[in-house]
Amino acid sequence: MKLIMAIIKPFKLDEVREALTPLGVQGLTVSEVKGFGRQKGQTEIYRGAEYVVNFLPKVKIEVAVNDDIADRVIEAIQAAARTGKIGDGKIFVMDIGQAVRIRTGEANAEAL
Amino acid sequence: MKLIMAIIKPFKLDEVREALTPLGVQGLTVSEVKGFGRQKGQTEIYRGAEYVVNFLPKVKIEVAVNDDIADRVIEAIQAAARTGKIGDGKIFVMDIGQAVRIRTGEANAEAL
Amino acid sequence: MKLIMAIIKPFKLDEVREALTPLGVQGLTVSEVKGFGRQKGQTEIYRGAEYVVNFLPKVKIEVAVNDDIADRVIEAIQAAARTGKIGDGKIFVMDIGQAVRIRTGEANAEAL
Amino acid sequence: MSFPVKKILYGVGPALGLTLLASAGLAQEAAPMAEAAAAAPAATPVLDAGNTAWMLTSTALVLMMTIPGLALFYGGMVRKKNVLGTMMQSFAVTCLITVLWMVIGYSLAFTGESPYIGGLDRPYLTGHEKETLAGTIPESVFMMFQMTFAIITPALITGAFADRMKFSSMLVFMGAWLLVVYAPICHWVWMLAADGSAVGFLGQMGVLDFAGGTVVHINAGIAGLVAAIVLGPRKGYGTDNMAPHNLTLSVIGASLLWVGWFGFNAGSAVAADGRAGMAMAVTQIATAAAALSWMFTEWLLRKKPSVLGIVSGAVAGLVAITPASGFVGPTGALAIGLVAGVMCYWGATSLKHALKYDDSLDAFGVHGIGGIVGAILTGVFAVKAIGGTAGALEGNTAQVLTQIYGVGITLVYTAIATFILLKVIDLVMGLRVSPEEEREGLDLSLHGETIH
Amino acid sequence: MSFPVKKILYGVGPALGLTLLASAGLAQEAAPMAEAAAAAPAATPVLDAGNTAWMLTSTALVLMMTIPGLALFYGGMVRKKNVLGTMMQSFAVTCLITVLWMVIGYSLAFTGESPYIGGLDRPYLTGHEKETLAGTIPESVFMMFQMTFAIITPALITGAFADRMKFSSMLVFMGAWLLVVYAPICHWVWMLAADGSAVGFLGQMGVLDFAGGTVVHINAGIAGLVAAIVLGPRKGYGTDNMAPHNLTLSVIGASLLWVGWFGFNAGSAVAADGRAGMAMAVTQIATAAAALSWMFTEWLLRKKPSVLGIVSGAVAGLVAITPASGFVGPTGALAIGLVAGVMCYWGATSLKHALKYDDSLDAFGVHGIGGIVGAILTGVFAVKAIGGTAGALEGNTAQVLTQIYGVGITLVYTAIATFILLKVIDLVMGLRVSPEEEREGLDLSLHGETIH
Amino acid sequence: MSFPVKKILYGVGPALGLTLLASAGLAQEAAPMAEAAAAAPAATPVLDAGNTAWMLTSTALVLMMTIPGLALFYGGMVRKKNVLGTMMQSFAVTCLITVLWMVIGYSLAFTGESPYIGGLDRPYLTGHEKETLAGTIPESVFMMFQMTFAIITPALITGAFADRMKFSSMLVFMGAWLLVVYAPICHWVWMLAADGSAVGFLGQMGVLDFAGGTVVHINAGIAGLVAAIVLGPRKGYGTDNMAPHNLTLSVIGASLLWVGWFGFNAGSAVAADGRAGMAMAVTQIATAAAALSWMFTEWLLRKKPSVLGIVSGAVAGLVAITPASGFVGPTGALAIGLVAGVMCYWGATSLKHALKYDDSLDAFGVHGIGGIVGAILTGVFAVKAIGGTAGALEGNTAQVLTQIYGVGITLVYTAIATFILLKVIDLVMGLRVSPEEEREGLDLSLHGETIH
Ligand SMILES: Nc1ncnc2c1ncn2[C@@H]1O[C@H](COP(=O)(O)OP(=O)(O)O)[C@@H](O)[C@H]1O
Ligand SMILES: Nc1ncnc2c1ncn2[C@@H]1O[C@H](COP(=O)(O)OP(=O)(O)O)[C@@H](O)[C@H]1O
Ligand SMILES: Nc1ncnc2c1ncn2[C@@H]1O[C@H](COP(=O)(O)OP(=O)(O)O)[C@@H](O)[C@H]1O
């Protein structure tokens, strides 16, 4: 199993989620995060004090999937999250050793 | 070492934390996340506009543990977080290559 | 590639970020989290009801780096985030199997 | 309905020349609306400190309706990324209209003898001496009280185009709208001669509008509808989650609107007397009734009574009782409130969704519909002993037609003038922010600030 | 304390027949409480625009106390998932009571000649003509002013059962409570004859309650205590973290309560005169003193002066000075405030935790305790030159007993009636939300909305 | 400018003995400032219910300026970890000053015949009977109205040292400052004899300050500047992100300040008359003008019109019109507003950053600068027909010098006295929280509470 972690632009969340359903992904977990990268933020000015906002709002998606669909999931995320403009984000893939569904105790592939 | 990531119902957090202390877990990190899964959300209605809330509030626990207690920690989380109703959440386990305690520079097992 | 996850005190964020730039780190992702550990929280009192705040505000940094600079990054984080007082936090390191830049589709080292 | 429609058609045009015809056919005794100078035309008017105290207070209350009242009511309903921009619209409109009213607006609305428009001869409040009176209160107080009405009316419109209008274009539009739409309609309905008789053609015709059903609410509601249509819907309307981000703000806002509305309605008596007291009582009753009727309607149809529902209902009731407040009694108010709650619920839910315009915060659904309901029902429930004019229930059915006529004229004039203004501004400087700005939110893209 | 206890025991029963005995033993000169029609009983009363202006203003101020004042004060203290539901309770109570007051409540409270309850002969505000006066102000204004008191009293109770009562049951309870508990007690204390003499039996007996210590605060406080006990504690009370989610809202709420309370207390003079001025001054002084005394007590005992503490202390002071406000002078107010701050601190911390009921937002701890402290101390510090009645410090020790008697009667009647009402409603429709709804929060489960 | 500087130098010293010289050289007819007892010195004054109604209302409005107005305005501008602590400062100051004003402050400010300081013979409001009048209103009302001014002045100072002062030291400082700085300056400017003639030496000299340009705003602004310098900048000033965490609070706050300011300025007429009406009108006009002028200046220079900018501009306008409000007409107000917006923008941006003090929320930048601008321009735009004194535009150029003189005296006295007070308190108990407390935030470290 893989944990696919994608950092994307917030307004792309719904599109990404919809892109994953046809692949059989039944669940995922989302966090609001702040991203620092090549994309530069707005400047906020308060009575002359300027604050360049280095950290931009992003959304982090974590989705655990079986190895067999991992590549397709990655592609689907990339396709759905892409605007082509700087700051679109990244996808990182890690190995999951074990997975458990809390409600039933089912393990691994059945747990997802 | 393992990183155990558990996504649970928010009101179970204290119970889970308390279940881990007897196992020697001395620290953990918690994030507020939103979960999408089989459990369906409420519908919010604002002047006739309906929004089905697909993403439900969940809490993500990340806890780094030594390999020897990993299984017991997983079991304890599953037992404490379980309500038996849909949406109880998941546990995912990953390998940690290295751990450092920032204050002292201690590494790996000592760092936890 | 490694995913370096550091849990630090919130006011150290800017220093850590600045410490990483010279090492060639071009991006990172930050979340607000709550930490439970040896450091004890304040007590809040509301009309006689006391709540010991077990969970303290922390910041989680996730940064993906190539293997060659991983050690230097870990050291830099530890040095910048350290105050020497309890609660300074932890660094955990995991393997990344694959990385993708969403905007371009570039993979792995080029993606970071 | 054919009669008023005909009237509406007649009624529009540069000179609106059907005044004669209409006044023959419809006009009752001239109803002194704001009664600025009405008391004792024979004797020299003297200042009454009690009346003045109440009018100073009322002015403060009506200003509080816009800032912070309306700013909060609207601000709580938008998405988090637009809350500052939305509140700023109400605040900036307050400032802009204040200056314009002082420069020329007051002169256009409240001077002259023409039934159609005021004069240009009192710019910069010329002639406001410390001692000048309007009835039993200083004219400065009357001018200020009227200013707060001139402020809230355009501010109400902002609800219709929330989240997508350029700030610069909004300022230009609001300034022009004040002079081209608000000032004349205000003059038509509320301009009185020194002897208390109506000068404006709608006033002369006997249209009843105690505190602004036509002048304020229908006017703003229709302008909002036109603006919502001209600007087009928000990006993502119908698909994205546009749930209000913080209804605690809207509850505070609606509450302050309610409290402030006592100044609006009871203040329109321009005295601290029995008519003001009755206006306050009927305001309270209609508001509560409308809040409950919206709430129970929603509870029935949607299974849950919502906070947004009950506060929207309250505002609907406030709107509907506004034209009626100096003319009807408690039971009339109860009826008006109950009807307004249901009708505005329908306006803000079914009607809007059926016709697919994006009146974002229901400026039309609440103020337009509520204003029309109130204006017409004023003609039904008016009690001669309270405001000097009987309504249909007391046998004077013609009053309903007069009211419909007033509604029609306002509606058509506002719709056309607002449309033209918006189109011209669109040509010259554009109306909408760019799609990127809209997505990022007005707070950051237009004002460089955000809620942290 | 044995004397008042005996009185309390005597004082309860369907007919409360001890009036005779008590009036012989305790009653002083009849203290004109609300003085509605008090001024110049001989001459025909005429409308005074100054007094009317102040009473119109006071009415607006007291409405502002409930919405948004109390809604915010309470809303800031609950957990985030309940904030909208909590604010909605105040808002919905405002609407419901408005309609009931107009339909029959005012008639029950302020008509008739019985010392126990008003009549049913003025439903729907029958007989409110534009010209009808109550003293020197229009009766419509007096009716409205009293309505705002009838609104805030039940709204105060909602603090006791926050986070767990069904919205439907809450509405039924509040409606019934208005008619069964509030209207009679209001009649007992404040109903005056046309000549200004007391009609209600507590008024006749000389119980002093200028602006609502017994009628409003003890009444609501005791009802809250009973409700907290009948409903039982919140799920997780004592174990879960139930810290207030946003005290900025509570600070705004407390501030608006303070400002609005000038209408409550100084408005209870029903005139813009020296007594109103003195009532405003003592309100300010007692409030500040109580806020400081709560703050310093907490600072001493708990090491930190909290924001919730100082605002709670301010409300405690406002409550305690309420019955006293037209009767005491500045130094009396200072003393009342200092005592109230400490006593209510004790009520909201030690007492509550010792007895283990879950009076969630301290409706009893602040309003019940504060009201009792204030009512009794009114008998101590009353100054003849201010309100016409001397207190114990001026030698009239019997006044303290009269006050205790008034407290006792109110306390017992409210407790029993509230208990019965709640039990009946529980049987018929249930009082509490389900455990799942409670866990999810009222906002989403009852109203389908949430703070985003 | 050399003349006033000389005057300032002369004017400072224990006895400020140059009164004679100055009154010969500068004084015009004595301008009755607050006119407490001004009306008809010959006839016995009688209570006027209309005037009293307006002053009761004004008192409530001015209290609302501090809580919740100022608490919100400041609370929204700090970082999230300090919002409760910041709001608590306004609230606690309100309570503390109330008690001190009653104990001795009022006596120090408004009794006696000395031109420099009041007496100690009316502690605890001795001699406030229910019937005592101040002009046509009860003295209790005059005392309360003045109390609300005494409250807001120190509360304004808290903006300068936000986020870093110990709560205990703040209380001590504010209490001392009231007695040592505020009370005398108030006496110098506003103390009148029973016949309406000025008693204080600045009043005698003809310094015009209708509602508190020197007494309130310059006073608080300078004290804030000194405090900001003595305490030193916040940790991380200039490097950390200190962006306001929630400007919705500041918009509400600024709006309530605006609404409440009608009580401040129009209330300073101490009557519901033409002068009050004119004061309200010019307040509205100057405020709107300053808001727009700040906004457009920022838009031009910084490319975006910010919400913080427009609300800051509004407050700047309110400050600047304060001394002028009973003396100037609409066009004067427009000019004052336009100038104040630009000047305060400069004060809160360029000046502050150039001189590198950390006046965190611009107490000096807005209130100091705005107060000075307003005080001086009052001398330019005063209209004889309105306030009895002509300004430079009407030929009385000396008035400008008188105004500058008043500014200078206030400025120097406040600066020195504030500096000494702070240094003494620093020695005795320390002024600043520890660096850890500052980093953690005042909410948690000082008050044990937080926003969840
Ligand atoms: N090395 C990294 N490790 C973790 N997150 C990263 C890294 N680089 C970028 N990110 C995340 O991806 C987001 C987008 O990166 P950015 O460099 O701005 O543009 P792009 O995605 O077009 O390369 C950042 O805001 C950050 O959240
Ligand atoms: N494949 C997945 N990857 C990551 N998170 C998941 C995944 N599936 C479920 N989750 C998380 O677990 C939560 C519970 O899942 P859900 O399907 O609703 O019920 P259950 O836990 O009973 O199977 C989701 O809300 C989501 O946060
Ligand atoms: N085993 C663990 N797994 C995950 N996070 C941990 C673990 N132990 C500590 N942490 C995180 O590190 C933070 C600091 O730990 P703490 O024990 O308080 O002090 P120190 O860092 O000085 O050892 C905690 O608040 C928590 O967020």
PDB file of C-alpha atoms in Angstrom, chain E residues 116-269:
ATOM      1  CA  TYR E 116     -52.810  38.651  41.817  1.00  0.00           C
ATOM      2  CA  ILE E 117     -53.290  38.663  38.073  1.00  0.00           C
ATOM      3  CA  GLY E 118     -54.359  40.982  35.281  1.00  0.00           C
ATOM      4  CA  GLY E 119     -57.377  40.527  33.068  1.00  0.00           C
ATOM      5  CA  LEU E 120     -58.016  39.052  29.649  1.00  0.00           C
ATOM      6  CA  ASP E 121     -59.931  42.033  28.354  1.00  0.00           C
ATOM      7  CA  ARG E 122     -57.196  43.726  26.369  1.00  0.00           C
ATOM      8  CA  PRO E 123     -55.938  41.023  24.009  1.00  0.00           C
ATOM      9  CA  TYR E 124     -54.129  42.188  20.886  1.00  0.00           C
ATOM     10  CA  LEU E 125     -53.473  45.510  22.592  1.00  0.00           C
ATOM     11  CA  THR E 126     -57.109  46.486  22.342  1.00  0.00           C
ATOM     12  CA  GLY E 127     -57.613  50.072  23.369  1.00  0.00           C
ATOM     13  CA  HIS E 128     -54.165  51.280  22.396  1.00  0.00           C
ATOM     14  CA  GLU E 129     -55.126  54.385  20.512  1.00  0.00           C
ATOM     15  CA  LYS E 130     -52.462  56.722  19.256  1.00  0.00           C
ATOM     16  CA  GLU E 131     -53.390  59.208  21.952  1.00  0.00           C
ATOM     17  CA  THR E 132     -53.751  56.891  24.960  1.00  0.00           C
ATOM     18  CA  LEU E 133     -51.304  57.919  27.650  1.00  0.00           C
ATOM     19  CA  ALA E 134     -49.631  56.134  30.514  1.00  0.00           C
ATOM     20  CA  GLY E 135     -48.626  59.049  32.690  1.00  0.00           C
ATOM     21  CA  THR E 136     -46.847  61.524  30.461  1.00  0.00           C
ATOM     22  CA  ILE E 137     -45.931  59.068  27.709  1.00  0.00           C
ATOM     23  CA  PRO E 138     -48.040  57.215  25.132  1.00  0.00           C
ATOM     24  CA  GLU E 139     -49.303  53.888  26.407  1.00  0.00           C
ATOM     25  CA  SER E 140     -47.841  52.265  23.295  1.00  0.00           C
ATOM     26  CA  VAL E 141     -44.409  53.306  24.537  1.00  0.00           C
ATOM     27  CA  PHE E 142     -45.070  52.021  28.043  1.00  0.00           C
ATOM     28  CA  MET E 143     -46.307  48.736  26.580  1.00  0.00           C
ATOM     29  CA  MET E 144     -43.189  48.449  24.400  1.00  0.00           C
ATOM     30  CA  PHE E 145     -40.832  49.308  27.236  1.00  0.00           C
ATOM     31  CA  GLN E 146     -42.425  46.619  29.384  1.00  0.00           C
ATOM     32  CA  MET E 147     -42.289  44.188  26.481  1.00  0.00           C
ATOM     33  CA  THR E 148     -38.537  44.408  26.350  1.00  0.00           C
ATOM     34  CA  PHE E 149     -38.441  43.346  30.012  1.00  0.00           C
ATOM     35  CA  ALA E 150     -40.757  40.452  29.268  1.00  0.00           C
ATOM     36  CA  ILE E 151     -38.355  39.429  26.509  1.00  0.00           C
ATOM     37  CA  ILE E 152     -35.101  39.496  28.395  1.00  0.00           C
ATOM     38  CA  THR E 153     -36.359  37.633  31.438  1.00  0.00           C
ATOM     39  CA  PRO E 154     -36.976  34.283  29.742  1.00  0.00           C
ATOM     40  CA  ALA E 155     -33.955  34.832  27.517  1.00  0.00           C
ATOM     41  CA  LEU E 156     -31.791  34.979  30.632  1.00  0.00           C
ATOM     42  CA  ILE E 157     -32.960  31.496  31.620  1.00  0.00           C
ATOM     43  CA  THR E 158     -31.459  29.969  28.489  1.00  0.00           C
ATOM     44  CA  GLY E 159     -28.007  30.296  30.026  1.00  0.00           C
ATOM     45  CA  ALA E 160     -28.814  27.626  32.565  1.00  0.00           C
ATOM     46  CA  PHE E 161     -29.599  24.859  30.101  1.00  0.00           C
ATOM     47  CA  ALA E 162     -27.218  25.800  27.310  1.00  0.00           C
ATOM     48  CA  ASP E 163     -26.068  23.103  24.902  1.00  0.00           C
ATOM     49  CA  ARG E 164     -28.726  20.500  25.611  1.00  0.00           C
ATOM     50  CA  MET E 165     -32.357  21.590  25.289  1.00  0.00           C
ATOM     51  CA  LYS E 166     -34.532  20.861  22.305  1.00  0.00           C
ATOM     52  CA  PHE E 167     -35.365  24.035  20.415  1.00  0.00           C
ATOM     53  CA  SER E 168     -39.035  23.117  20.082  1.00  0.00           C
ATOM     54  CA  SER E 169     -39.417  22.383  23.797  1.00  0.00           C
ATOM     55  CA  MET E 170     -37.592  25.567  24.606  1.00  0.00           C
ATOM     56  CA  LEU E 171     -40.127  27.601  22.634  1.00  0.00           C
ATOM     57  CA  VAL E 172     -43.063  25.903  24.332  1.00  0.00           C
ATOM     58  CA  PHE E 173     -41.512  26.331  27.748  1.00  0.00           C
ATOM     59  CA  MET E 174     -40.750  29.999  27.228  1.00  0.00           C
ATOM     60  CA  GLY E 175     -44.232  30.790  25.971  1.00  0.00           C
ATOM     61  CA  ALA E 176     -45.884  29.033  28.877  1.00  0.00           C
ATOM     62  CA  TRP E 177     -43.465  30.522  31.384  1.00  0.00           C
ATOM     63  CA  LEU E 178     -44.242  34.048  30.219  1.00  0.00           C
ATOM     64  CA  LEU E 179     -47.918  33.620  30.892  1.00  0.00           C
ATOM     65  CA  VAL E 180     -47.762  31.454  34.002  1.00  0.00           C
ATOM     66  CA  VAL E 181     -44.772  32.913  35.805  1.00  0.00           C
ATOM     67  CA  TYR E 182     -43.654  36.248  34.410  1.00  0.00           C
ATOM     68  CA  ALA E 183     -46.984  37.978  33.832  1.00  0.00           C
ATOM     69  CA  PRO E 184     -48.337  37.367  37.361  1.00  0.00           C
ATOM     70  CA  ILE E 185     -45.132  38.304  39.154  1.00  0.00           C
ATOM     71  CA  CYS E 186     -44.876  41.432  37.040  1.00  0.00           C
ATOM     72  CA  HIS E 187     -48.453  42.226  38.053  1.00  0.00           C
ATOM     73  CA  TRP E 188     -47.770  41.614  41.754  1.00  0.00           C
ATOM     74  CA  VAL E 189     -44.918  44.077  41.817  1.00  0.00           C
ATOM     75  CA  TRP E 190     -45.507  46.689  39.155  1.00  0.00           C
ATOM     76  CA  MET E 191     -49.218  47.021  38.448  1.00  0.00           C
ATOM     77  CA  LEU E 192     -50.392  50.489  39.462  1.00  0.00           C
ATOM     78  CA  ALA E 193     -53.834  52.045  39.491  1.00  0.00           C
ATOM     79  CA  ALA E 194     -54.569  55.195  37.546  1.00  0.00           C
ATOM     80  CA  ASP E 195     -53.842  57.269  40.634  1.00  0.00           C
ATOM     81  CA  GLY E 196     -50.392  55.753  40.929  1.00  0.00           C
ATOM     82  CA  SER E 197     -51.145  53.485  43.873  1.00  0.00           C
ATOM     83  CA  ALA E 198     -49.998  49.877  43.817  1.00  0.00           C
ATOM     84  CA  VAL E 199     -52.465  47.225  42.719  1.00  0.00           C
ATOM     85  CA  GLY E 200     -50.322  44.082  42.866  1.00  0.00           C
ATOM     86  CA  PHE E 201     -50.028  42.538  46.304  1.00  0.00           C
ATOM     87  CA  LEU E 202     -46.266  42.795  46.540  1.00  0.00           C
ATOM     88  CA  GLY E 203     -46.387  46.401  45.459  1.00  0.00           C
ATOM     89  CA  GLN E 204     -49.066  47.132  48.006  1.00  0.00           C
ATOM     90  CA  MET E 205     -46.918  45.567  50.654  1.00  0.00           C
ATOM     91  CA  GLY E 206     -44.155  48.014  49.869  1.00  0.00           C
ATOM     92  CA  VAL E 207     -41.695  45.652  48.253  1.00  0.00           C
ATOM     93  CA  LEU E 208     -39.192  47.862  46.428  1.00  0.00           C
ATOM     94  CA  ASP E 209     -38.124  46.734  42.990  1.00  0.00           C
ATOM     95  CA  PHE E 210     -37.273  49.679  40.811  1.00  0.00           C
ATOM     96  CA  ALA E 211     -36.288  47.930  37.613  1.00  0.00           C
ATOM     97  CA  GLY E 212     -36.666  44.222  38.128  1.00  0.00           C
ATOM     98  CA  GLY E 213     -34.611  42.559  40.843  1.00  0.00           C
ATOM     99  CA  THR E 214     -37.412  40.192  41.714  1.00  0.00           C
ATOM    100  CA  VAL E 215     -39.521  40.385  38.581  1.00  0.00           C
ATOM    101  CA  VAL E 216     -36.629  39.858  36.214  1.00  0.00           C
ATOM    102  CA  HIS E 217     -33.450  38.554  37.794  1.00  0.00           C
ATOM    103  CA  ILE E 218     -34.440  36.435  40.774  1.00  0.00           C
ATOM    104  CA  ASN E 219     -37.267  35.119  38.669  1.00  0.00           C
ATOM    105  CA  ALA E 220     -35.011  34.121  35.775  1.00  0.00           C
ATOM    106  CA  GLY E 221     -32.227  32.956  38.052  1.00  0.00           C
ATOM    107  CA  ILE E 222     -34.399  30.566  40.029  1.00  0.00           C
ATOM    108  CA  ALA E 223     -36.122  29.310  36.896  1.00  0.00           C
ATOM    109  CA  GLY E 224     -32.675  28.680  35.474  1.00  0.00           C
ATOM    110  CA  LEU E 225     -31.583  26.747  38.533  1.00  0.00           C
ATOM    111  CA  VAL E 226     -34.667  24.557  38.351  1.00  0.00           C
ATOM    112  CA  ALA E 227     -34.160  24.016  34.634  1.00  0.00           C
ATOM    113  CA  ALA E 228     -30.505  23.099  35.111  1.00  0.00           C
ATOM    114  CA  ILE E 229     -31.494  20.518  37.699  1.00  0.00           C
ATOM    115  CA  VAL E 230     -34.432  19.103  35.767  1.00  0.00           C
ATOM    116  CA  LEU E 231     -32.491  18.778  32.525  1.00  0.00           C
ATOM    117  CA  GLY E 232     -29.383  17.415  34.195  1.00  0.00           C
ATOM    118  CA  PRO E 233     -25.804  18.285  33.341  1.00  0.00           C
ATOM    119  CA  ARG E 234     -24.286  18.477  29.885  1.00  0.00           C
ATOM    120  CA  LYS E 235     -22.714  15.255  28.593  1.00  0.00           C
ATOM    121  CA  GLY E 236     -19.109  15.305  29.677  1.00  0.00           C
ATOM    122  CA  TYR E 237     -19.641  17.954  32.359  1.00  0.00           C
ATOM    123  CA  GLY E 238     -16.682  17.836  34.710  1.00  0.00           C
ATOM    124  CA  THR E 239     -14.523  15.773  32.384  1.00  0.00           C
ATOM    125  CA  ASP E 240     -14.570  17.304  28.898  1.00  0.00           C
ATOM    126  CA  ASN E 241     -13.043  20.640  28.111  1.00  0.00           C
ATOM    127  CA  MET E 242     -15.955  23.041  27.987  1.00  0.00           C
ATOM    128  CA  ALA E 243     -13.943  26.241  27.876  1.00  0.00           C
ATOM    129  CA  PRO E 244     -15.717  29.214  26.294  1.00  0.00           C
ATOM    130  CA  HIS E 245     -14.786  29.246  22.637  1.00  0.00           C
ATOM    131  CA  ASN E 246     -14.646  32.961  22.013  1.00  0.00           C
ATOM    132  CA  LEU E 247     -14.754  35.436  24.847  1.00  0.00           C
ATOM    133  CA  THR E 248     -14.505  38.412  22.498  1.00  0.00           C
ATOM    134  CA  LEU E 249     -18.187  37.783  21.846  1.00  0.00           C
ATOM    135  CA  SER E 250     -18.869  37.747  25.577  1.00  0.00           C
ATOM    136  CA  VAL E 251     -17.027  41.016  26.094  1.00  0.00           C
ATOM    137  CA  ILE E 252     -19.102  42.660  23.377  1.00  0.00           C
ATOM    138  CA  GLY E 253     -22.213  41.151  24.889  1.00  0.00           C
ATOM    139  CA  ALA E 254     -21.427  42.291  28.404  1.00  0.00           C
ATOM    140  CA  SER E 255     -20.626  45.775  27.139  1.00  0.00           C
ATOM    141  CA  LEU E 256     -23.903  46.055  25.276  1.00  0.00           C
ATOM    142  CA  LEU E 257     -25.724  44.734  28.328  1.00  0.00           C
ATOM    143  CA  TRP E 258     -24.082  47.496  30.348  1.00  0.00           C
ATOM    144  CA  VAL E 259     -24.936  50.238  27.882  1.00  0.00           C
ATOM    145  CA  GLY E 260     -28.445  48.911  27.375  1.00  0.00           C
ATOM    146  CA  TRP E 261     -28.987  48.646  31.114  1.00  0.00           C
ATOM    147  CA  PHE E 262     -29.109  52.449  31.276  1.00  0.00           C
ATOM    148  CA  GLY E 263     -32.418  52.068  29.473  1.00  0.00           C
ATOM    149  CA  PHE E 264     -33.421  49.307  31.841  1.00  0.00           C
ATOM    150  CA  ASN E 265     -32.726  51.183  35.054  1.00  0.00           C
ATOM    151  CA  ALA E 266     -32.850  54.872  34.172  1.00  0.00           C
ATOM    152  CA  GLY E 267     -35.761  54.100  31.864  1.00  0.00           C
ATOM    153  CA  SER E 268     -37.656  52.671  34.812  1.00  0.00           C
ATOM    154  CA  ALA E 269     -38.105  56.230  36.040  1.00  0.00           C
TER     155      ALA E 269
END
